[in-house]
JSON list of C-alpha atoms in Angstrom, two decimals:
[
{"chain": "A", "resi": 429, "resn": "MET", "atom": "CA", "xyz": [132.69, 108.48, 55.87]},
{"chain": "A", "resi": 430, "resn": "HIS", "atom": "CA", "xyz": [133.79, 111.81, 54.90]},
{"chain": "A", "resi": 431, "resn": "ASN", "atom": "CA", "xyz": [136.05, 110.74, 52.45]},
{"chain": "A", "resi": 432, "resn": "LYS", "atom": "CA", "xyz": [133.84, 108.33, 51.00]},
{"chain": "A", "resi": 433, "resn": "LEU", "atom": "CA", "xyz": [131.04, 110.88, 50.89]},
{"chain": "A", "resi": 434, "resn": "VAL", "atom": "CA", "xyz": [133.30, 113.63, 49.00]},
{"chain": "A", "resi": 435, "resn": "LYS", "atom": "CA", "xyz": [134.46, 110.75, 46.05]},
{"chain": "A", "resi": 436, "resn": "LEU", "atom": "CA", "xyz": [130.88, 109.97, 45.87]},
{"chain": "A", "resi": 437, "resn": "ILE", "atom": "CA", "xyz": [129.57, 113.12, 45.50]},
{"chain": "A", "resi": 438, "resn": "VAL", "atom": "CA", "xyz": [132.84, 113.85, 43.24]},
{"chain": "A", "resi": 439, "resn": "ALA", "atom": "CA", "xyz": [131.86, 111.13, 40.92]},
{"chain": "A", "resi": 440, "resn": "GLN", "atom": "CA", "xyz": [128.44, 112.40, 40.35]},
{"chain": "A", "resi": 441, "resn": "ALA", "atom": "CA", "xyz": [129.59, 115.94, 39.92]},
{"chain": "A", "resi": 442, "resn": "SER", "atom": "CA", "xyz": [131.79, 114.74, 37.14]},
{"chain": "A", "resi": 443, "resn": "GLU", "atom": "CA", "xyz": [129.18, 112.23, 35.56]},
{"chain": "A", "resi": 444, "resn": "LEU", "atom": "CA", "xyz": [126.88, 115.68, 35.39]},
{"chain": "A", "resi": 445, "resn": "ASN", "atom": "CA", "xyz": [129.81, 117.53, 33.77]},
{"chain": "A", "resi": 446, "resn": "GLU", "atom": "CA", "xyz": [129.82, 115.83, 31.16]},
{"chain": "A", "resi": 447, "resn": "GLN", "atom": "CA", "xyz": [126.35, 117.08, 30.08]},
{"chain": "A", "resi": 448, "resn": "MET", "atom": "CA", "xyz": [127.12, 121.06, 30.93]},
{"chain": "A", "resi": 449, "resn": "VAL", "atom": "CA", "xyz": [129.03, 123.93, 28.96]},
{"chain": "A", "resi": 450, "resn": "HIS", "atom": "CA", "xyz": [130.10, 125.51, 32.77]},
{"chain": "A", "resi": 451, "resn": "LYS", "atom": "CA", "xyz": [131.81, 122.63, 34.99]},
{"chain": "A", "resi": 452, "resn": "ILE", "atom": "CA", "xyz": [131.94, 122.12, 38.40]},
{"chain": "A", "resi": 453, "resn": "PRO", "atom": "CA", "xyz": [135.60, 122.13, 39.27]},
{"chain": "A", "resi": 454, "resn": "VAL", "atom": "CA", "xyz": [135.81, 118.61, 40.83]},
{"chain": "A", "resi": 455, "resn": "GLU", "atom": "CA", "xyz": [139.40, 118.91, 41.22]},
{"chain": "A", "resi": 456, "resn": "LEU", "atom": "CA", "xyz": [138.84, 121.25, 44.28]},
{"chain": "A", "resi": 457, "resn": "GLY", "atom": "CA", "xyz": [137.68, 118.56, 45.99]},
{"chain": "A", "resi": 458, "resn": "VAL", "atom": "CA", "xyz": [135.71, 119.84, 49.34]},
{"chain": "A", "resi": 459, "resn": "ASN", "atom": "CA", "xyz": [135.69, 123.60, 48.20]},
{"chain": "A", "resi": 460, "resn": "ALA", "atom": "CA", "xyz": [134.11, 122.82, 44.78]},
{"chain": "A", "resi": 461, "resn": "PRO", "atom": "CA", "xyz": [131.33, 125.22, 44.50]},
{"chain": "A", "resi": 462, "resn": "LEU", "atom": "CA", "xyz": [128.23, 123.87, 43.65]},
{"chain": "A", "resi": 463, "resn": "TYR", "atom": "CA", "xyz": [125.65, 126.29, 44.04]},
{"chain": "A", "resi": 464, "resn": "GLY", "atom": "CA", "xyz": [125.20, 129.65, 45.26]},
{"chain": "A", "resi": 465, "resn": "SER", "atom": "CA", "xyz": [127.24, 132.92, 44.56]},
{"chain": "A", "resi": 466, "resn": "GLN", "atom": "CA", "xyz": [130.22, 130.84, 43.50]},
{"chain": "A", "resi": 467, "resn": "GLY", "atom": "CA", "xyz": [128.76, 127.81, 42.11]},
{"chain": "A", "resi": 468, "resn": "THR", "atom": "CA", "xyz": [128.14, 126.87, 38.79]},
{"chain": "A", "resi": 469, "resn": "LEU", "atom": "CA", "xyz": [124.70, 124.45, 38.76]},
{"chain": "A", "resi": 470, "resn": "ASP", "atom": "CA", "xyz": [121.43, 126.58, 38.50]},
{"chain": "A", "resi": 471, "resn": "SER", "atom": "CA", "xyz": [118.32, 124.90, 40.29]},
{"chain": "A", "resi": 472, "resn": "VAL", "atom": "CA", "xyz": [117.95, 122.17, 37.53]},
{"chain": "A", "resi": 473, "resn": "GLY", "atom": "CA", "xyz": [121.35, 121.16, 37.88]},
{"chain": "A", "resi": 474, "resn": "LEU", "atom": "CA", "xyz": [121.39, 121.10, 41.33]},
{"chain": "A", "resi": 475, "resn": "VAL", "atom": "CA", "xyz": [118.10, 118.79, 41.63]},
{"chain": "A", "resi": 476, "resn": "THR", "atom": "CA", "xyz": [119.67, 116.56, 39.06]},
{"chain": "A", "resi": 477, "resn": "LEU", "atom": "CA", "xyz": [122.77, 116.61, 41.35]},
{"chain": "A", "resi": 478, "resn": "ILE", "atom": "CA", "xyz": [120.65, 115.85, 44.12]},
{"chain": "A", "resi": 479, "resn": "VAL", "atom": "CA", "xyz": [118.74, 113.07, 42.75]},
{"chain": "A", "resi": 480, "resn": "ALA", "atom": "CA", "xyz": [122.13, 111.59, 41.33]},
{"chain": "A", "resi": 481, "resn": "VAL", "atom": "CA", "xyz": [123.80, 111.47, 45.15]},
{"chain": "A", "resi": 482, "resn": "GLU", "atom": "CA", "xyz": [120.64, 110.09, 46.53]},
{"chain": "A", "resi": 483, "resn": "GLN", "atom": "CA", "xyz": [120.35, 107.15, 44.10]},
{"chain": "A", "resi": 484, "resn": "ALA", "atom": "CA", "xyz": [124.26, 106.45, 44.75]},
{"chain": "A", "resi": 485, "resn": "ILE", "atom": "CA", "xyz": [124.07, 106.81, 48.53]},
{"chain": "A", "resi": 486, "resn": "GLU", "atom": "CA", "xyz": [121.20, 104.40, 48.44]},
{"chain": "A", "resi": 487, "resn": "ASP", "atom": "CA", "xyz": [123.16, 102.18, 45.82]},
{"chain": "A", "resi": 488, "resn": "GLU", "atom": "CA", "xyz": [126.38, 102.13, 47.47]},
{"chain": "A", "resi": 489, "resn": "LEU", "atom": "CA", "xyz": [125.31, 102.73, 51.45]},
{"chain": "A", "resi": 490, "resn": "ASP", "atom": "CA", "xyz": [122.18, 101.15, 51.61]},
{"chain": "A", "resi": 491, "resn": "ALA", "atom": "CA", "xyz": [120.87, 104.03, 53.08]},
{"chain": "A", "resi": 492, "resn": "THR", "atom": "CA", "xyz": [118.20, 105.73, 51.94]},
{"chain": "A", "resi": 493, "resn": "ILE", "atom": "CA", "xyz": [118.08, 110.09, 52.65]},
{"chain": "A", "resi": 494, "resn": "THR", "atom": "CA", "xyz": [116.19, 112.86, 51.37]},
{"chain": "A", "resi": 495, "resn": "LEU", "atom": "CA", "xyz": [118.56, 116.18, 50.66]},
{"chain": "A", "resi": 496, "resn": "ALA", "atom": "CA", "xyz": [115.92, 118.80, 49.59]},
{"chain": "A", "resi": 497, "resn": "ASP", "atom": "CA", "xyz": [113.73, 119.16, 51.84]},
{"chain": "A", "resi": 498, "resn": "GLU", "atom": "CA", "xyz": [112.86, 121.59, 54.33]},
{"chain": "A", "resi": 499, "resn": "LYS", "atom": "CA", "xyz": [115.42, 121.30, 57.16]},
{"chain": "A", "resi": 500, "resn": "ALA", "atom": "CA", "xyz": [118.36, 121.65, 53.97]},
{"chain": "A", "resi": 501, "resn": "MET", "atom": "CA", "xyz": [116.02, 124.68, 52.85]},
{"chain": "A", "resi": 502, "resn": "SER", "atom": "CA", "xyz": [115.66, 126.37, 56.03]},
{"chain": "A", "resi": 503, "resn": "GLN", "atom": "CA", "xyz": [119.58, 126.43, 57.14]},
{"chain": "A", "resi": 504, "resn": "LYS", "atom": "CA", "xyz": [121.22, 129.60, 57.80]},
{"chain": "A", "resi": 505, "resn": "ASN", "atom": "CA", "xyz": [124.04, 128.61, 55.21]},
{"chain": "A", "resi": 506, "resn": "SER", "atom": "CA", "xyz": [123.06, 126.04, 52.47]},
{"chain": "A", "resi": 507, "resn": "PRO", "atom": "CA", "xyz": [124.48, 122.59, 52.68]},
{"chain": "A", "resi": 508, "resn": "PHE", "atom": "CA", "xyz": [124.73, 122.93, 48.69]},
{"chain": "A", "resi": 509, "resn": "GLN", "atom": "CA", "xyz": [127.50, 125.87, 48.72]},
{"chain": "A", "resi": 510, "resn": "THR", "atom": "CA", "xyz": [130.34, 123.12, 47.87]},
{"chain": "A", "resi": 511, "resn": "ILE", "atom": "CA", "xyz": [131.34, 119.36, 47.87]},
{"chain": "A", "resi": 512, "resn": "GLY", "atom": "CA", "xyz": [132.33, 119.65, 51.27]},
{"chain": "A", "resi": 513, "resn": "THR", "atom": "CA", "xyz": [129.02, 121.61, 52.80]},
{"chain": "A", "resi": 514, "resn": "LEU", "atom": "CA", "xyz": [126.96, 118.84, 51.37]},
{"chain": "A", "resi": 515, "resn": "ALA", "atom": "CA", "xyz": [129.34, 115.85, 52.30]},
{"chain": "A", "resi": 516, "resn": "ASN", "atom": "CA", "xyz": [128.91, 117.05, 55.81]},
{"chain": "A", "resi": 517, "resn": "TYR", "atom": "CA", "xyz": [125.16, 117.76, 55.70]},
{"chain": "A", "resi": 518, "resn": "ILE", "atom": "CA", "xyz": [124.67, 114.20, 54.44]},
{"chain": "A", "resi": 519, "resn": "ILE", "atom": "CA", "xyz": [126.66, 112.57, 57.66]},
{"chain": "A", "resi": 520, "resn": "ASN", "atom": "CA", "xyz": [124.27, 114.57, 59.76]},
{"chain": "A", "resi": 521, "resn": "LEU", "atom": "CA", "xyz": [121.65, 112.80, 58.04]},
{"chain": "A", "resi": 522, "resn": "LEU", "atom": "CA", "xyz": [123.20, 109.70, 58.14]},
{"chain": "A", "resi": 523, "resn": "ASN", "atom": "CA", "xyz": [123.68, 109.95, 61.94]},
{"chain": "A", "resi": 524, "resn": "GLU", "atom": "CA", "xyz": [120.06, 110.82, 62.56]}
]
């Protein structure tokens, strides 16, 4: 499941890259920084990616999740730091 989610996130990030000047280094896979001090996304870019990932999960996994909620925002370490941390967070949500 982790690899499938990583591929899904990479695909959505690659699509988003087509619209961006500063691109997400998707070639880094799970280590690609998304948001925060090392990330390339601003808040609008992050929201765009989150919506795209949520929609892809609904389409491909037939599951509905909300990534940007109080639970995500209140965590000590943001689930949006890298592709890997986002994939791990999604796995936790799907297992609830």
